[in-house]
Amino acid sequence: MTSYLFAWLLFLGLALGAMANLMLHNLTGGAWGVALRPALAAAARLVPLGALLGIPVIVGMRELYPIADHGWFDPRFFAARSVAYLAIWSALALLVRRSEAFSAIGLIVYVFTVSLAATDWVAALVPEWYSSALGLVVAAGQMLGAMALAVAHAGLGAPRGERGGGIYIDFGNLLLMYVMTWAYLAFMQFLIVWAGNLPREIAWYLPRLQTGWVAIGVTLVVFHFFAPLGLLLFRGMKRAPLLLGCLAAVLLFMHALDVYWLVAPSVRTHVAWGDPVALAAAAALWWFAWRPARA
């Protein structure tokens, strides 16, 4: 169930991040969104499929979460909330269009519901832990992952030898912005917990920093923040479609590792055989379902 939860959150998160990026472009405009819209729109259309794939998590909630006889984790209340999140996101994905007013409301709803869902589906894996910043970390990661997916599709699909113009510089700047936003939110959450040093709060970080899982944390710090930050500061890097596409692909893989790091260390001390199998299944399903139209 943990392996399935990780793969499902990755699949659904990429679709939700694409939907949020579409709404962001509806509000801000810009050539970057026009170029990336086919890839983002194709990903956003997978939100209803991701919602259907959440049914096993709701059915198997007793295997994952501290279900109680009453209160917030009453099984009927938990299931009703989960269904509500998925229904709201599916409706938003189906209604994504070039409406500024709709997109403004949709982004607010997206951030609010993702924050609640992150508490229910991720934080609750460690029952005594809670963070008001987790939802923002998850939302930023989803938007970063979807942007990396779209940029990788554009960069790796560009004709070989092509020299990117201003549009690829925009892609690089957007990736840089998302990398810095995700890192800032994740670090501030860690800093607040570290400064407080309360048993209830450090329960989340202890298994991630004092066991073998720390290797994934170090990998994320290096390759999900410092390395992309350094490379994206170079204008030449952002003008080369192939190099930018490769970097975006690495960021996409790091996003998958980040989702895994949010889930697995909360419930076990080792990598299970089902983890790579679930990741491969999610990647295969995404490969066959995601069909970007021509820009």
Short mmCIF file of C-alpha atoms in Angstrom, two decimals:
data_model
loop_
_atom_site.label_atom_id
_atom_site.label_comp_id
_atom_site.label_asym_id
_atom_site.label_seq_id
_atom_site.Cartn_x
_atom_site.Cartn_y
_atom_site.Cartn_z
CA MET A 1 0.00 0.00 0.00
CA THR A 2 2.88 2.38 0.70
CA SER A 3 4.37 1.70 -2.74
CA TYR A 4 1.00 2.28 -4.37
CA LEU A 5 0.45 5.48 -2.37
CA PHE A 6 3.80 6.87 -3.53
CA ALA A 7 3.18 6.06 -7.20
CA TRP A 8 -0.37 7.42 -7.06
CA LEU A 9 0.67 10.69 -5.40
CA LEU A 10 3.35 11.13 -8.07
CA PHE A 11 0.93 10.47 -10.94
CA LEU A 12 -1.82 12.67 -9.52
CA GLY A 13 0.62 15.40 -8.45
CA LEU A 14 2.05 15.85 -11.94
CA ALA A 15 -1.45 16.21 -13.37
CA LEU A 16 -2.44 18.69 -10.66
CA GLY A 17 0.77 20.67 -11.11
CA ALA A 18 0.09 20.94 -14.85
CA MET A 19 -3.43 22.18 -14.13
CA ALA A 20 -2.08 24.80 -11.72
CA ASN A 21 0.51 25.96 -14.26
CA LEU A 22 -2.21 26.36 -16.88
CA MET A 23 -4.24 28.52 -14.51
CA LEU A 24 -1.12 30.52 -13.67
CA HIS A 25 -0.54 31.23 -17.36
CA ASN A 26 -4.15 32.27 -17.78
CA LEU A 27 -3.50 34.95 -15.16
CA THR A 28 -0.06 36.11 -16.27
CA GLY A 29 0.09 35.44 -20.00
CA GLY A 30 3.39 35.10 -21.84
CA ALA A 31 4.86 33.17 -24.74
CA TRP A 32 6.15 30.44 -22.40
CA GLY A 33 2.62 29.26 -21.68
CA VAL A 34 1.66 29.17 -25.35
CA ALA A 35 4.65 26.96 -26.11
CA LEU A 36 4.12 24.64 -23.13
CA ARG A 37 0.29 24.58 -23.17
CA PRO A 38 -0.06 21.38 -25.27
CA ALA A 39 2.07 19.39 -22.82
CA LEU A 40 0.48 20.96 -19.75
CA ALA A 41 -3.06 20.57 -21.08
CA ALA A 42 -2.46 16.90 -21.91
CA ALA A 43 -1.19 16.35 -18.35
CA ALA A 44 -4.08 18.26 -16.77
CA ARG A 45 -6.55 16.03 -18.62
CA LEU A 46 -5.21 13.10 -16.59
CA VAL A 47 -6.53 14.49 -13.29
CA PRO A 48 -9.82 12.50 -13.50
CA LEU A 49 -7.84 9.33 -14.21
CA GLY A 50 -5.61 10.11 -11.22
CA ALA A 51 -8.73 10.56 -9.12
CA LEU A 52 -10.02 7.12 -10.11
CA LEU A 53 -6.65 5.61 -9.21
CA GLY A 54 -7.14 6.96 -5.69
CA ILE A 55 -9.95 4.48 -4.96
CA PRO A 56 -7.55 1.75 -3.67
CA VAL A 57 -6.06 4.25 -1.21
CA ILE A 58 -9.50 5.08 0.17
CA VAL A 59 -10.44 1.39 0.34
CA GLY A 60 -7.15 0.49 2.04
CA MET A 61 -6.99 3.49 4.36
CA ARG A 62 -6.89 1.30 7.48
CA GLU A 63 -3.57 -0.17 6.31
CA LEU A 64 -1.96 3.28 6.07
CA TYR A 65 -3.56 5.78 8.41
CA PRO A 66 -4.52 6.03 12.11
CA ILE A 67 -8.24 5.50 11.49
CA ALA A 68 -10.29 6.21 14.63
CA ASP A 69 -13.87 5.57 15.69
CA HIS A 70 -14.66 9.28 15.66
CA GLY A 71 -13.13 12.68 15.00
CA TRP A 72 -11.02 13.81 12.05
CA PHE A 73 -9.98 10.27 11.13
CA ASP A 74 -13.38 8.66 11.34
CA PRO A 75 -13.32 6.36 8.27
CA ARG A 76 -16.48 7.82 6.74
CA PHE A 77 -15.27 11.41 7.26
CA PHE A 78 -11.81 10.54 5.89
CA ALA A 79 -13.31 8.88 2.81
CA ALA A 80 -15.75 11.76 2.25
CA ARG A 81 -12.93 14.33 2.40
CA SER A 82 -10.79 12.32 0.01
CA VAL A 83 -13.61 11.95 -2.49
CA ALA A 84 -14.35 15.68 -2.20
CA TYR A 85 -10.73 16.61 -2.99
CA LEU A 86 -10.66 14.33 -6.02
CA ALA A 87 -14.04 15.55 -7.28
CA ILE A 88 -13.04 19.21 -6.94
CA TRP A 89 -9.75 18.67 -8.78
CA SER A 90 -11.47 16.71 -11.55
CA ALA A 91 -13.98 19.51 -12.00
CA LEU A 92 -11.21 22.12 -12.09
CA ALA A 93 -9.26 20.11 -14.68
CA LEU A 94 -12.31 19.81 -16.91
CA LEU A 95 -13.04 23.53 -16.62
CA VAL A 96 -9.52 24.84 -17.25
CA ARG A 97 -9.77 27.50 -19.93
CA ARG A 98 -8.45 30.96 -20.69
CA SER A 99 -10.58 32.69 -18.06
CA GLU A 100 -8.65 34.92 -15.64
CA ALA A 101 -11.45 35.04 -13.07
CA PHE A 102 -11.91 31.27 -13.11
CA SER A 103 -8.16 30.68 -12.91
CA ALA A 104 -7.76 33.02 -9.93
CA ILE A 105 -10.46 31.17 -7.99
CA GLY A 106 -9.14 27.83 -9.20
CA LEU A 107 -5.61 28.50 -7.93
CA ILE A 108 -6.94 29.46 -4.50
CA VAL A 109 -9.04 26.30 -4.37
CA TYR A 110 -6.09 24.24 -5.58
CA VAL A 111 -3.72 25.48 -2.86
CA PHE A 112 -6.34 25.12 -0.12
CA THR A 113 -7.41 21.60 -1.07
CA VAL A 114 -3.84 20.38 -1.68
CA SER A 115 -2.91 21.63 1.79
CA LEU A 116 -5.74 19.64 3.35
CA ALA A 117 -5.00 16.57 1.25
CA ALA A 118 -1.29 16.71 2.13
CA THR A 119 -2.26 16.65 5.80
CA ASP A 120 -4.60 13.70 5.28
CA TRP A 121 -2.50 11.61 2.92
CA VAL A 122 1.11 12.49 3.78
CA ALA A 123 1.42 14.02 7.25
CA ALA A 124 -1.02 11.51 8.75
CA LEU A 125 1.45 8.72 8.04
CA VAL A 126 3.18 10.05 11.18
CA PRO A 127 0.09 10.53 13.38
CA GLU A 128 1.66 12.86 15.94
CA TRP A 129 3.15 15.23 13.33
CA TYR A 130 1.58 18.24 11.68
CA SER A 131 2.95 21.13 9.63
CA SER A 132 1.01 24.05 8.23
CA ALA A 133 3.73 24.47 5.57
CA LEU A 134 3.54 20.94 4.18
CA GLY A 135 0.72 21.78 1.77
CA LEU A 136 2.73 24.62 0.24
CA VAL A 137 5.79 22.36 -0.08
CA VAL A 138 3.70 19.72 -1.84
CA ALA A 139 1.99 22.26 -4.14
CA ALA A 140 5.32 23.86 -5.10
CA GLY A 141 6.76 20.41 -5.80
CA GLN A 142 3.79 19.49 -7.99
CA MET A 143 4.10 22.67 -10.06
CA LEU A 144 7.86 22.21 -10.34
CA GLY A 145 7.45 18.59 -11.46
CA ALA A 146 4.84 19.51 -14.09
CA MET A 147 6.94 22.40 -15.39
CA ALA A 148 9.99 20.12 -15.60
CA LEU A 149 7.91 17.58 -17.53
CA ALA A 150 6.73 20.19 -20.04
CA VAL A 151 10.19 21.75 -20.49
CA ALA A 152 11.79 18.31 -20.92
CA HIS A 153 9.22 17.54 -23.61
CA ALA A 154 9.97 20.81 -25.38
CA GLY A 155 13.75 20.70 -25.03
CA LEU A 156 14.32 17.05 -25.83
CA GLY A 157 11.85 17.25 -28.72
CA ALA A 158 13.56 20.25 -30.35
CA PRO A 159 15.53 19.65 -33.58
CA ARG A 160 19.14 18.72 -32.88
CA GLY A 161 21.51 21.63 -33.24
CA GLU A 162 18.76 24.21 -32.80
CA ARG A 163 19.82 27.26 -30.81
CA GLY A 164 17.13 28.31 -28.38
CA GLY A 165 15.93 31.88 -28.28
CA GLY A 166 14.19 33.92 -25.64
CA ILE A 167 11.50 31.31 -25.11
CA TYR A 168 14.01 28.80 -23.73
CA ILE A 169 15.44 31.49 -21.46
CA ASP A 170 11.90 31.90 -20.12
CA PHE A 171 11.70 28.14 -19.56
CA GLY A 172 14.98 28.21 -17.65
CA ASN A 173 13.90 31.18 -15.54
CA LEU A 174 10.64 29.44 -14.65
CA LEU A 175 12.49 26.30 -13.60
CA LEU A 176 14.86 28.42 -11.53
CA MET A 177 11.93 30.17 -9.83
CA TYR A 178 10.25 26.88 -8.97
CA VAL A 179 13.46 25.29 -7.69
CA MET A 180 14.10 28.24 -5.38
CA THR A 181 10.47 28.35 -4.19
CA TRP A 182 10.38 24.64 -3.40
CA ALA A 183 13.75 24.80 -1.62
CA TYR A 184 12.78 27.87 0.40
CA LEU A 185 9.52 26.34 1.63
CA ALA A 186 11.11 22.98 2.44
CA PHE A 187 14.02 24.59 4.28
CA MET A 188 11.81 26.97 6.27
CA GLN A 189 9.68 24.05 7.40
CA PHE A 190 12.81 22.19 8.50
CA LEU A 191 14.27 25.30 10.20
CA ILE A 192 11.11 25.93 12.24
CA VAL A 193 10.95 22.30 13.36
CA TRP A 194 14.68 22.25 14.17
CA ALA A 195 14.44 25.46 16.21
CA GLY A 196 11.45 24.21 18.18
CA ASN A 197 12.97 20.75 18.75
CA LEU A 198 9.69 19.37 20.08
CA PRO A 199 9.21 15.59 20.17
CA ARG A 200 5.89 15.79 18.31
CA GLU A 201 7.44 17.85 15.49
CA ILE A 202 10.80 16.09 15.07
CA ALA A 203 9.02 12.74 14.70
CA TRP A 204 8.84 13.53 10.97
CA TYR A 205 12.55 14.27 10.51
CA LEU A 206 14.19 11.73 12.82
CA PRO A 207 13.69 8.70 10.52
CA ARG A 208 14.77 10.84 7.55
CA LEU A 209 17.97 12.15 9.13
CA GLN A 210 19.15 9.40 11.48
CA THR A 211 18.66 6.33 9.29
CA GLY A 212 19.67 5.26 5.79
CA TRP A 213 16.98 7.54 4.35
CA VAL A 214 19.34 10.49 4.89
CA ALA A 215 21.05 9.53 1.61
CA ILE A 216 17.90 10.48 -0.30
CA GLY A 217 17.72 13.75 1.62
CA VAL A 218 21.30 14.62 0.67
CA THR A 219 20.60 13.69 -2.95
CA LEU A 220 17.62 16.01 -3.02
CA VAL A 221 19.60 18.88 -1.53
CA VAL A 222 22.35 18.49 -4.13
CA PHE A 223 20.46 17.59 -7.29
CA HIS A 224 17.05 19.15 -6.60
CA PHE A 225 18.45 22.50 -5.47
CA PHE A 226 22.17 23.31 -5.55
CA ALA A 227 23.09 21.74 -8.91
CA PRO A 228 20.04 23.09 -10.81
CA LEU A 229 20.47 26.47 -9.15
CA GLY A 230 24.08 26.73 -10.30
CA LEU A 231 23.38 25.55 -13.85
CA LEU A 232 20.30 27.71 -14.39
CA LEU A 233 22.26 30.84 -13.53
CA PHE A 234 24.17 30.45 -16.82
CA ARG A 235 22.47 32.04 -19.81
CA GLY A 236 24.15 29.61 -22.19
CA MET A 237 22.53 26.69 -20.37
CA LYS A 238 19.09 28.22 -20.82
CA ARG A 239 19.68 28.88 -24.53
CA ALA A 240 20.52 25.25 -25.36
CA PRO A 241 17.27 23.26 -25.80
CA LEU A 242 18.94 19.87 -25.44
CA LEU A 243 20.84 20.79 -22.27
CA LEU A 244 17.79 22.46 -20.74
CA GLY A 245 15.65 19.46 -21.63
CA CYS A 246 18.13 17.11 -19.97
CA LEU A 247 18.23 19.24 -16.85
CA ALA A 248 14.43 19.33 -16.77
CA ALA A 249 14.36 15.53 -17.05
CA VAL A 250 16.72 15.29 -14.07
CA LEU A 251 14.47 17.65 -12.11
CA LEU A 252 11.49 15.47 -12.99
CA PHE A 253 13.28 12.41 -11.61
CA MET A 254 14.26 14.36 -8.50
CA HIS A 255 10.63 15.33 -8.04
CA ALA A 256 9.70 11.64 -8.10
CA LEU A 257 12.41 10.99 -5.49
CA ASP A 258 11.03 13.86 -3.40
CA VAL A 259 7.53 12.35 -3.41
CA TYR A 260 9.03 9.02 -2.40
CA TRP A 261 10.95 10.70 0.45
CA LEU A 262 7.70 12.25 1.70
CA VAL A 263 6.01 8.86 1.95
CA ALA A 264 8.26 5.84 2.49
CA PRO A 265 10.38 6.90 5.54
CA SER A 266 7.19 7.57 7.50
CA VAL A 267 6.20 3.92 7.55
CA ARG A 268 9.34 1.78 7.10
CA THR A 269 13.11 1.77 7.32
CA HIS A 270 14.06 0.33 3.95
CA VAL A 271 13.30 0.35 0.24
CA ALA A 272 10.73 -2.31 -0.64
CA TRP A 273 10.67 -4.32 -3.86
CA GLY A 274 7.25 -2.86 -4.65
CA ASP A 275 8.61 0.70 -4.83
CA PRO A 276 10.39 0.47 -8.21
CA VAL A 277 7.58 -1.73 -9.53
CA ALA A 278 4.98 0.88 -8.58
CA LEU A 279 7.11 3.67 -10.06
CA ALA A 280 7.53 1.74 -13.32
CA ALA A 281 3.80 1.07 -13.50
CA ALA A 282 2.98 4.74 -12.91
CA ALA A 283 5.53 5.82 -15.53
CA ALA A 284 4.15 3.33 -18.07
CA LEU A 285 0.57 4.43 -17.48
CA TRP A 286 1.61 8.06 -17.82
CA TRP A 287 3.52 7.30 -21.04
CA PHE A 288 0.47 5.71 -22.68
CA ALA A 289 -2.12 8.18 -21.35
CA TRP A 290 -0.24 11.47 -21.83
CA ARG A 291 -0.66 12.65 -25.40
CA PRO A 292 0.46 16.25 -25.99
CA ALA A 293 -0.92 17.84 -29.13
CA ARG A 294 1.35 19.66 -31.52
CA ALA A 295 2.12 23.22 -30.39
#
